[in-house]
Short mmCIF file of C-alpha atoms and ligand atoms in Angstrom, two decimals:
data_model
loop_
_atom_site.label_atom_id
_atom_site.label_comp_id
_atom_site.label_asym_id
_atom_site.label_seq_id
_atom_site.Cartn_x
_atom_site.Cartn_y
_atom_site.Cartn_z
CA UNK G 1 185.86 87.51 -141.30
CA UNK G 2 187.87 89.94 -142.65
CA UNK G 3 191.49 90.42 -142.48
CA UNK G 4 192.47 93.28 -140.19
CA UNK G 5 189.58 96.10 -138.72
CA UNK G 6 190.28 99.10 -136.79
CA UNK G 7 187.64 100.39 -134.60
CA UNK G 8 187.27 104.29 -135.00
CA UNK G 9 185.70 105.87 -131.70
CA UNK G 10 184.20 109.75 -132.09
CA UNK G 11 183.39 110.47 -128.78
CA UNK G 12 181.41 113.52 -127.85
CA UNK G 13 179.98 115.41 -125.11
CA UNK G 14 176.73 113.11 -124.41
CA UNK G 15 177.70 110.79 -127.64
CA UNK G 16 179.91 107.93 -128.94
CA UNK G 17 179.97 107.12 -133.01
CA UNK G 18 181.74 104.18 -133.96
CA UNK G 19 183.33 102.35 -136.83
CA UNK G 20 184.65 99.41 -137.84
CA UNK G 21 186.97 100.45 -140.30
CA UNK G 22 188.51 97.57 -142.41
CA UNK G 23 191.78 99.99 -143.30
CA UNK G 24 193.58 98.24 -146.49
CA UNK G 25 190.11 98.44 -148.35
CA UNK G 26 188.31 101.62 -146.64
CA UNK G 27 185.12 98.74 -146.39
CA UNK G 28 183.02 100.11 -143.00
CA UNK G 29 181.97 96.38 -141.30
CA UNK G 30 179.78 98.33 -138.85
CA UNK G 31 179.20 101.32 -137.19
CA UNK G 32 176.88 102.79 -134.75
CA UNK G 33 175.96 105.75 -132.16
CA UNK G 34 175.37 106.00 -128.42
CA UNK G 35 173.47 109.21 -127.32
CA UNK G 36 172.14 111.61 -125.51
CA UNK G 37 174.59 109.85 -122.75
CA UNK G 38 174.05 111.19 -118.74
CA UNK G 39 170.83 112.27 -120.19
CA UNK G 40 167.12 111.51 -119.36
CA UNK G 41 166.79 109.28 -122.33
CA UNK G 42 169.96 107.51 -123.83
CA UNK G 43 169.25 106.37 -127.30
CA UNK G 44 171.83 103.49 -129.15
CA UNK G 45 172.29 102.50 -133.14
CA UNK G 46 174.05 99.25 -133.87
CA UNK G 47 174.44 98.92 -137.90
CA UNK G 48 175.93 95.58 -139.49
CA UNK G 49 175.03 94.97 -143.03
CA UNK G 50 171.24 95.11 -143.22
CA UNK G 51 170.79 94.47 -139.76
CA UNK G 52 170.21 97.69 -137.79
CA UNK G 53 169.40 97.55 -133.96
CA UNK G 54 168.29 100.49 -131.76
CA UNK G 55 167.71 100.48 -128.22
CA UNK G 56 166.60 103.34 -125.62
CA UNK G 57 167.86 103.40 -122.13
CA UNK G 58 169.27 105.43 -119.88
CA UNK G 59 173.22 105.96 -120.16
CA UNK G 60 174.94 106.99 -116.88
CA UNK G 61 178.21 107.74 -118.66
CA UNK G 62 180.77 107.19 -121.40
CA UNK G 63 181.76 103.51 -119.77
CA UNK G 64 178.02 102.64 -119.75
CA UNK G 65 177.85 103.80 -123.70
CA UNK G 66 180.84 102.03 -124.62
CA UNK G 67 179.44 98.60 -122.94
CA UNK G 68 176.29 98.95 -124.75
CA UNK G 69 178.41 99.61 -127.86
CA UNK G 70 180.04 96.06 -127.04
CA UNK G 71 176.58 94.46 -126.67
CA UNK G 72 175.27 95.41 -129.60
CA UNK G 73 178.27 94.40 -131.38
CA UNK G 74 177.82 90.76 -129.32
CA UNK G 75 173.91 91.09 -130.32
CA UNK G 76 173.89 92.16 -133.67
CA UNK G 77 177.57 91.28 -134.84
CA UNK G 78 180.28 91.31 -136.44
CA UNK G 79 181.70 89.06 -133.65
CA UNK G 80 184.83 91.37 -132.57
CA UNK G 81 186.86 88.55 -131.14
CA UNK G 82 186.65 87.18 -135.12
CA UNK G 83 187.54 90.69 -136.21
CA UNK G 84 191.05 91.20 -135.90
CA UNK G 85 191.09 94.27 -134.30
CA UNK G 86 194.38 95.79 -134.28
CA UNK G 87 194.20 99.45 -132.89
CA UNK G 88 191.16 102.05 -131.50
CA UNK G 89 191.37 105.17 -133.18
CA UNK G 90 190.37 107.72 -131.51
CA UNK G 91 189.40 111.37 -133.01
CA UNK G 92 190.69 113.92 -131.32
CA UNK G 93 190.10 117.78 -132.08
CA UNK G 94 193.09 119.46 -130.51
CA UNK G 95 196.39 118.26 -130.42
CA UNK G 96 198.20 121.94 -129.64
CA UNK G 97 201.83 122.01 -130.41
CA UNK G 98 202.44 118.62 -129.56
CA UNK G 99 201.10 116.64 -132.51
CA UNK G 100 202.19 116.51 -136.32
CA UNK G 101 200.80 113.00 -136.71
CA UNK G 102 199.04 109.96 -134.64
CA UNK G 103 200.11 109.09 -131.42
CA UNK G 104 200.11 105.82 -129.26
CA UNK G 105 198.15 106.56 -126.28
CA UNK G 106 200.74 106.32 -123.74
CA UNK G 107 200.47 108.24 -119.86
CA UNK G 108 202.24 110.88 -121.49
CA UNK G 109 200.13 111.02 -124.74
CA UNK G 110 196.75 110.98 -122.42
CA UNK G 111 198.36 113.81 -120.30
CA UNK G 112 199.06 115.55 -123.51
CA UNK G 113 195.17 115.63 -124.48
CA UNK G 114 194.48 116.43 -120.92
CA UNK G 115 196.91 119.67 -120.95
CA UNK G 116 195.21 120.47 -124.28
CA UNK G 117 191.81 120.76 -122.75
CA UNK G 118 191.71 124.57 -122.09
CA UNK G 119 192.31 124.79 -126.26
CA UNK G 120 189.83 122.97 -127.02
CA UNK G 121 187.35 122.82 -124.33
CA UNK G 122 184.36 121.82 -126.12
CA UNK G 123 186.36 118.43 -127.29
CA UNK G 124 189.11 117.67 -125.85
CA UNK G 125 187.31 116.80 -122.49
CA UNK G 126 184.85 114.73 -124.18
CA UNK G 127 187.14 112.91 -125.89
CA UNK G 128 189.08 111.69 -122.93
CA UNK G 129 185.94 110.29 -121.84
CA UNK G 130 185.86 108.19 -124.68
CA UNK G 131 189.39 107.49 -124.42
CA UNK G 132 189.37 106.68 -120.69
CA UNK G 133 185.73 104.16 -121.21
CA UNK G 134 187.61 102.62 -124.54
CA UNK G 135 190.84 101.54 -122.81
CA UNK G 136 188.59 99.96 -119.59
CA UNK G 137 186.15 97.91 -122.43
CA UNK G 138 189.54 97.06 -124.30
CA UNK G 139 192.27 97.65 -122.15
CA UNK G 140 194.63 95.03 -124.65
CA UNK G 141 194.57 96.80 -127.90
CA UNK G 142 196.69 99.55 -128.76
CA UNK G 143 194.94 103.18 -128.76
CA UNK G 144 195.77 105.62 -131.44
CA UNK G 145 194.86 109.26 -130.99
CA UNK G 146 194.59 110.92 -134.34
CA UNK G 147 194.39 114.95 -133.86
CA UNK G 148 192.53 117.23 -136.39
CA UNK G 149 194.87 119.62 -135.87
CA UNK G 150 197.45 117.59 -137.15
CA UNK G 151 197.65 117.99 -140.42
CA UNK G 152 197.86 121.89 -139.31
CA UNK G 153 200.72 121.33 -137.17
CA UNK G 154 203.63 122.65 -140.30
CA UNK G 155 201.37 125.79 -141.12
CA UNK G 156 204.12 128.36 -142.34
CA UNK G 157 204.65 130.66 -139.72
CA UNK G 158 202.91 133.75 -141.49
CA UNK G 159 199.71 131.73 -141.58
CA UNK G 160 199.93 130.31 -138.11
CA UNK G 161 200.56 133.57 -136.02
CA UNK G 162 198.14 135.88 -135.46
CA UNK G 163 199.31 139.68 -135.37
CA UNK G 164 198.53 139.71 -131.69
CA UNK G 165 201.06 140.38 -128.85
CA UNK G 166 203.85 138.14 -129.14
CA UNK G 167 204.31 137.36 -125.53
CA UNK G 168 200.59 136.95 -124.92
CA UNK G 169 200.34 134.60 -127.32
CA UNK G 170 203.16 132.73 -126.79
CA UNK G 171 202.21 132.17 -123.60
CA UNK G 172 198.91 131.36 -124.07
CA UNK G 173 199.74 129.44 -126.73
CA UNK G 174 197.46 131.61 -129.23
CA UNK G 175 197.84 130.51 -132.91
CA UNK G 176 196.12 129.13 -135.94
CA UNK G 177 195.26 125.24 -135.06
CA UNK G 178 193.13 124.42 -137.94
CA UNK G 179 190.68 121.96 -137.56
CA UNK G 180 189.00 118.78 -139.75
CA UNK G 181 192.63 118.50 -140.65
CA UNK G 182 192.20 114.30 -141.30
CA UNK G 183 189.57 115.37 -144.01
CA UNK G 184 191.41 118.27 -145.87
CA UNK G 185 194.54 115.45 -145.64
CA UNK G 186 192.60 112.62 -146.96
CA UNK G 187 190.89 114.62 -149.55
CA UNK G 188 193.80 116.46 -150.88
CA UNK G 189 195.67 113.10 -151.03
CA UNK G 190 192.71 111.73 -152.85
CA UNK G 191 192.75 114.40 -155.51
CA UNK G 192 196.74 113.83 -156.13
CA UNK G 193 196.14 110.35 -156.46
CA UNK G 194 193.10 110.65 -158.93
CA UNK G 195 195.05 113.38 -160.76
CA UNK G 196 198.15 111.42 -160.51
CA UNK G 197 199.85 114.44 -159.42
CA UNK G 198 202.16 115.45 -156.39
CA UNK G 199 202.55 119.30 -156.94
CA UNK G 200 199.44 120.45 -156.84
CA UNK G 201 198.10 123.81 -155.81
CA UNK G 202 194.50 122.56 -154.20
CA UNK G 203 191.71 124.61 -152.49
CA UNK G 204 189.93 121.70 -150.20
CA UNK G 205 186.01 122.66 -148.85
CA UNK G 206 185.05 121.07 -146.66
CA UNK G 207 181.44 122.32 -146.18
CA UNK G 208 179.24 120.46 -143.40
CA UNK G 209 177.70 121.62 -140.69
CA UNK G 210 181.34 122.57 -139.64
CA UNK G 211 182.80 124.07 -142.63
CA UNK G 212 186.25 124.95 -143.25
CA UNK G 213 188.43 125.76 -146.31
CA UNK G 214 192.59 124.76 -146.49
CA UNK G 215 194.93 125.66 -149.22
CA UNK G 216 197.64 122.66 -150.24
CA UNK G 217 200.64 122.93 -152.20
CA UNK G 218 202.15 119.57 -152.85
CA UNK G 219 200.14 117.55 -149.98
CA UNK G 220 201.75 120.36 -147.95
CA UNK G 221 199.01 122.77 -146.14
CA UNK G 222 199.87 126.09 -146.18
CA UNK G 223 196.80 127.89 -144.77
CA UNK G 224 193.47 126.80 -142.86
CA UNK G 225 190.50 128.76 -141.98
CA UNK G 226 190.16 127.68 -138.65
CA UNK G 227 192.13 129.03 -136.03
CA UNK G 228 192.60 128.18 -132.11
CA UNK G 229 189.48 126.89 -131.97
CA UNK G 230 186.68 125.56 -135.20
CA UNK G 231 185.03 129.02 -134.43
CA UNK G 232 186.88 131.11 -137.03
CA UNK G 233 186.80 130.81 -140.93
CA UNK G 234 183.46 130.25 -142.87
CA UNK G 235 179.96 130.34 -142.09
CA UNK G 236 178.61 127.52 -140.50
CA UNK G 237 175.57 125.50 -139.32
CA UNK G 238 175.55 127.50 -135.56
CA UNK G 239 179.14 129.28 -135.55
CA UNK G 240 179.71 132.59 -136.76
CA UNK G 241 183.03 132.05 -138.68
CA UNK G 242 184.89 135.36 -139.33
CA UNK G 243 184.08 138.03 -137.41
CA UNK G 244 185.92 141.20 -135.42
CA UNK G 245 186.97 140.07 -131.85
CA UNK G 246 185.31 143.45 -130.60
CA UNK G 247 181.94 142.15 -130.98
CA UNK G 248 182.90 140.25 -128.38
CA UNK G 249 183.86 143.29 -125.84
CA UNK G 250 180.71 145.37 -127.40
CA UNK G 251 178.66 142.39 -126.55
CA UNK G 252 180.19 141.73 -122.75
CA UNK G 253 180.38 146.20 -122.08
CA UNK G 254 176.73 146.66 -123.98
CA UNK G 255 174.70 143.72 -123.58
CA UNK G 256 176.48 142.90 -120.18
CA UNK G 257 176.73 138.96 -121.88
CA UNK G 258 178.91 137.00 -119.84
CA UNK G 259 182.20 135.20 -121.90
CA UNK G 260 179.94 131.75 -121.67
CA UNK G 261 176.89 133.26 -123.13
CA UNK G 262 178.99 134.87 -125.98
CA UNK G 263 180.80 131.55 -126.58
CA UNK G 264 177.38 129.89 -127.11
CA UNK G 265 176.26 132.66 -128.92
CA UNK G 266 179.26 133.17 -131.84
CA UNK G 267 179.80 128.76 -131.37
CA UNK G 268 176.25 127.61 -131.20
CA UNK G 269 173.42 130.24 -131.91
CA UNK G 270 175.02 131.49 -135.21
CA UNK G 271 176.04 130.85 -138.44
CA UNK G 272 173.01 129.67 -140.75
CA UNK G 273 171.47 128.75 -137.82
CA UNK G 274 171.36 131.92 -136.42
CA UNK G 275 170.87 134.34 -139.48
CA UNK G 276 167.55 132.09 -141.01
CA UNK G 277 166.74 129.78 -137.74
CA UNK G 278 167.66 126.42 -139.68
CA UNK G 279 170.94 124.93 -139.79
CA UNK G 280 170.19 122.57 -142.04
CA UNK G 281 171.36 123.30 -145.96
CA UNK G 282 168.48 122.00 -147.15
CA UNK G 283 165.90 123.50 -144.78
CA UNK G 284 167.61 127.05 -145.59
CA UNK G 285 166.88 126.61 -149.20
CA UNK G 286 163.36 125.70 -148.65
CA UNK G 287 162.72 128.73 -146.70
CA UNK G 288 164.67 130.63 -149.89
CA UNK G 289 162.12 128.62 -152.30
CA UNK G 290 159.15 130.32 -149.91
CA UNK G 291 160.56 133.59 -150.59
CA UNK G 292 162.34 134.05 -147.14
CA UNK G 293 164.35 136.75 -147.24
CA UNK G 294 166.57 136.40 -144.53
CA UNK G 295 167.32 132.77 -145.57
CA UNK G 296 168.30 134.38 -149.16
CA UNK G 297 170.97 137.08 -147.49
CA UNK G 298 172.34 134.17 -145.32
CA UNK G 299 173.19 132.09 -148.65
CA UNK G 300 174.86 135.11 -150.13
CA UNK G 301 177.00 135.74 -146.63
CA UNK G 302 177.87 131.60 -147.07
CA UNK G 303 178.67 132.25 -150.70
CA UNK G 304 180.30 135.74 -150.56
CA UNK G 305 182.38 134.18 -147.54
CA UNK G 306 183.72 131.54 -149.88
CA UNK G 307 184.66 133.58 -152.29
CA UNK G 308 187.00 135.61 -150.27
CA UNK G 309 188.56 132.44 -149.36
CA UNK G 310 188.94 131.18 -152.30
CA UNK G 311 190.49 134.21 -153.63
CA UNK G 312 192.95 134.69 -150.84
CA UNK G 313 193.83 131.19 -150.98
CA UNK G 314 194.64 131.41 -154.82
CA UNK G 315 196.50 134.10 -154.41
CA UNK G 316 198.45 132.79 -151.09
CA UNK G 317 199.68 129.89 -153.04
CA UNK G 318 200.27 132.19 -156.26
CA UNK G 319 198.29 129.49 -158.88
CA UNK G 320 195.23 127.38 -158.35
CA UNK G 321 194.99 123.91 -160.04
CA UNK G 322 192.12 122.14 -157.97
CA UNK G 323 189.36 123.09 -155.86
CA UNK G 324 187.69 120.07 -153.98
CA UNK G 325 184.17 120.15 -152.10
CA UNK G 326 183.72 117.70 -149.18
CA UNK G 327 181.66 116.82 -146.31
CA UNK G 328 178.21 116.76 -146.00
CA UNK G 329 177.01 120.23 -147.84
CA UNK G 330 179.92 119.91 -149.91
CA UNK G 331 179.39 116.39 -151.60
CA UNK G 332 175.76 116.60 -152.02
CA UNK G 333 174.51 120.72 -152.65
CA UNK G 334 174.52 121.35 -156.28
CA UNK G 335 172.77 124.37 -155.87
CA UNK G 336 175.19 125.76 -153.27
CA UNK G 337 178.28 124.47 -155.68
CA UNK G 338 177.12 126.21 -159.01
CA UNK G 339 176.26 129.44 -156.58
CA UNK G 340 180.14 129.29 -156.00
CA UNK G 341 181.95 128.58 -159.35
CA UNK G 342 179.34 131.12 -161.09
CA UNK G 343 181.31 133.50 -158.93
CA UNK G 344 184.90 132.34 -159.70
CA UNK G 345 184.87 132.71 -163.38
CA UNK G 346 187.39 135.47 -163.00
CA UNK G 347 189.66 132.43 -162.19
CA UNK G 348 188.94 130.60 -165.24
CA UNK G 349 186.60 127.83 -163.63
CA UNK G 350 183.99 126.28 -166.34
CA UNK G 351 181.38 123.90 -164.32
CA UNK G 352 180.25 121.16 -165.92
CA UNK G 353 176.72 121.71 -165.27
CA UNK G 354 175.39 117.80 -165.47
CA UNK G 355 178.23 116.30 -163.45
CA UNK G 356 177.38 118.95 -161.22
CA UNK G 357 174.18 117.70 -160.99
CA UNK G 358 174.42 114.02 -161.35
CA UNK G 359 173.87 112.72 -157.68
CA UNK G 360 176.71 110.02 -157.00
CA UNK G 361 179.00 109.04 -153.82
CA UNK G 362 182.23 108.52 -155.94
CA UNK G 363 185.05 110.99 -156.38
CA UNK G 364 184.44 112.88 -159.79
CA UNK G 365 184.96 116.06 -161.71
CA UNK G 366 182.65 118.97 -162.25
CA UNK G 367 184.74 120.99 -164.16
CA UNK G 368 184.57 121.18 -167.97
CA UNK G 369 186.85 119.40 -169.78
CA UNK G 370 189.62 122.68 -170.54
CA UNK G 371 188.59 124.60 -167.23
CA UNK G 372 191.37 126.19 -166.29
CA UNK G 373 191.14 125.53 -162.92
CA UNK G 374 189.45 121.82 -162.36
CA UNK G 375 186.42 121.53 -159.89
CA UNK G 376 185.86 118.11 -157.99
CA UNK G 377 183.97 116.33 -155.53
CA UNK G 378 185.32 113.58 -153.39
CA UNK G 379 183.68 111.87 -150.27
CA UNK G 380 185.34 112.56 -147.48
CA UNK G 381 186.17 109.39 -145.25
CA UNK G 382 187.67 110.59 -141.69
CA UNK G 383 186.62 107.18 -140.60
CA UNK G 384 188.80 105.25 -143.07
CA UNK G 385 191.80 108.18 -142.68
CA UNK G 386 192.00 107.71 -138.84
CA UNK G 387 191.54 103.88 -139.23
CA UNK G 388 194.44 104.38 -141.94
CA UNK G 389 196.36 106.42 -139.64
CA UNK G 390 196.00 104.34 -136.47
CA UNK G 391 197.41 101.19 -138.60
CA UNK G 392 200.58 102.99 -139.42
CA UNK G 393 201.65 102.72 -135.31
CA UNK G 394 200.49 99.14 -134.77
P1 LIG S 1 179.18 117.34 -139.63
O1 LIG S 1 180.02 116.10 -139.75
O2 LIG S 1 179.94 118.61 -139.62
O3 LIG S 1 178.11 117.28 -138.59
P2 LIG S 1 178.24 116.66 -142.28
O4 LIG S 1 179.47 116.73 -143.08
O5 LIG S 1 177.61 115.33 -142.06
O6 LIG S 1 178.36 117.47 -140.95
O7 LIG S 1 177.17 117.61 -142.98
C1 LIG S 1 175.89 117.77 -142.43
C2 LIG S 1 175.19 118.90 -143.17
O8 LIG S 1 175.18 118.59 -144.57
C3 LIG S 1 173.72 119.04 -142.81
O9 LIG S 1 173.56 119.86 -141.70
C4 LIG S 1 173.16 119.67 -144.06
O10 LIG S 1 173.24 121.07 -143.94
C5 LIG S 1 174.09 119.26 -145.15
N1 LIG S 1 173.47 118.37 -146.15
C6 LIG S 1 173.36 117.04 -146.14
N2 LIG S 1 172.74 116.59 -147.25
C7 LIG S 1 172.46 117.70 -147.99
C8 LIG S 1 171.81 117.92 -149.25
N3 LIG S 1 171.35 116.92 -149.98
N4 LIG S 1 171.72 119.18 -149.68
C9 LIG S 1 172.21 120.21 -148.94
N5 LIG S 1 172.82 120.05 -147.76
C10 LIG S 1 172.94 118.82 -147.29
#
């Protein structure tokens, strides 16, 4: 078997995905989902190779999901005792103030991600559920929490404070957290590898049903789109990215909303979701292709909203060498991707419009040769980056 595997845990509110990650080479050895956990019908996927292996049950709880997890791995294989596991990674959204980089999951690092839960209720309690039914199933391995805020953490102060009271915030701990930091990190480091270049200026998008946009300067980030919680920044599948905090207070006075229907509202029942009734890219440009109307003004919202950010971004970091799509939308619209550059020729950005079309999963460019700003697309791999990460503490 191979020579040393991490095993990457994503664990949600009802769900567990899982890796396992062989770090040096990136190579996934298997991976698999529990869901629809303390539900009325649990549902498991056990990948290894061309094997695949599903299986419907009911799953009391995150312990129960992570047993079945070890079954299937006993069932289907790889056999983990061959594996060489050396470390769980675990993804975890918020890591607040506390965390620049992975962390060994120590009393004090689980009390950490406990504390953090009021920032990042919709995660960080779900991930401690993970955490809690990982270290019972495999309580002699070392567990790595690896934050998406991380990468976040050395924001400049102008682009981590919001303009809002300073002793409100302070004590509240109100800032600019950033999210899907492991992606923006892995993909920016990708593109100054490929480019064989360490001073960059990059624009990373990452554009899935979460979508958020960073600006880099020499693998440094110096501004993020999301803020103290995933909710701010671009449109997205179901959240409403930017928009004034007084909708909020029109929405509670007028509509007489309470704080947890607004959440699910602006987090949930938004974003493409909410302007066209499909979240789905693809489904949005079908309904554009039937001459839906209101799918067609919720592509140029997505579009216009990318432009702004692009623009601000080049003009925060005072130059723009790369822009890099990611993620799901990201790496595989073409459509959506030539919407965007046609709108940044002001910058000096040529696509290349067969490698934008030519359908592949390796990191390439889209750009014409002489662009003056280049255009890729790289894969994102948060599974290999937090596998990656995880190693560098064992
Ligand atoms: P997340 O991890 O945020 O759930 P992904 O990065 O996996 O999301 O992206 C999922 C989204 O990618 C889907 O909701 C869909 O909108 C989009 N997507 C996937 N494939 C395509 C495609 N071929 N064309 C357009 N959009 C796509």
């Amino acid at each position: 078997m191979s020579d040393k595997s991490v095993l990457v845990v994503n664990s949600g509110s009802s769900s567990i995905k899982y890796q396992l990650v062989e770090p040096e080479t990136g190579r996934c050895i298997a991976k698999g989902l529990v869901e629809a956990i303390g539900e009325a019908g649990g549902h498991a996927k056990h990948t290894f190779g061309e094997e695949v292996k599903e299986l419907d049950r009911v799953i009391d709880d995150h312990t129960v999901g992570m047993e079945i997890m070890e079954q299937l791995f006993a069932e289907v294989g790889p056999d983990l005792a061959s594996c060489h596991i050396v470390a769980v990674g675990h993804r975890i959204v918020q890591g607040g103030k506390y965390f620049a980089g992975p962390a060994l999951i120590d009393d004090d690092v689980h009390q950490k991600i406990v504390d953090l839960c009021p920032l990042g209720p919709l995660h960080n309690p779900a991930h401690l559920k993970g955490i809690d039914a990982a270290r019972k199933i495999f309580p002699d391995l070392p567990h790595v929490a690896v934050f998406d805020t991380a990468f976040f953490q050395g924001l400049p102060e102008e682009a981590a404070r919001y303009a809002l009271n300073r002793e409100v915030a302070d004590k509240y701990e109100i800032r600019r957290y950033g999210a899907h930091g492991t992606s923006h990190q892995f993909v920016s480091g990708e593109v100054a590898a490929i480019l064989g270049r360490d001073d960059l200026k990059q624009i990373v998008l990452h554009l899935g049903n979460g979508a958020s946009a960073s600006a880099v300067v020499a693998g440094k980030a110096v501004d993020t789109s999301m803020g103290l919680t995933p909710l701010e920044g671009l449109v997205m599948g179901g959240r409403t990215g930017d928009i004034d905090p007084a909708a909020v207070f029109h929405l509670a006075r007028e509509a007489k909303m309470s704080i947890d229907e607004i959440d699910d509202l602006f987090n949930k029942q938004s974003g493409m979701k909410g302007l066209t009734g499909d979240n789905d890219m693809r489904r949005v440009w079908e309904r554009i292709a039937s001459g839906d109307e209101n799918a067609q003004a919720a592509m140029d919202i997505y579009v216009h909203r990318l432009v702004k950010y692009v623009g601000a971004y080049h003009a925060v970091m005072g130059g723009l060498d790369v822009i890099t799509f990611t993620a799901g939308i990201g790496e595989n619209d073409a459509a959506l991707r030539a919407r965007l550059i046609d709108r940044l020729g002001f910058l000096g950005v040529e696509l290349d419009e067969e490698a934008n079309a030519r359908r592949s999963d390796e990191a390439r460019t889209i750009s014409k040769e002489g662009s003056r700003v280049r255009v890729m697309v790289v894969p994102t791999n948060e599974e290999m980056a937090i596998a990656r990460q995880a190693m560098t503490l064992v």
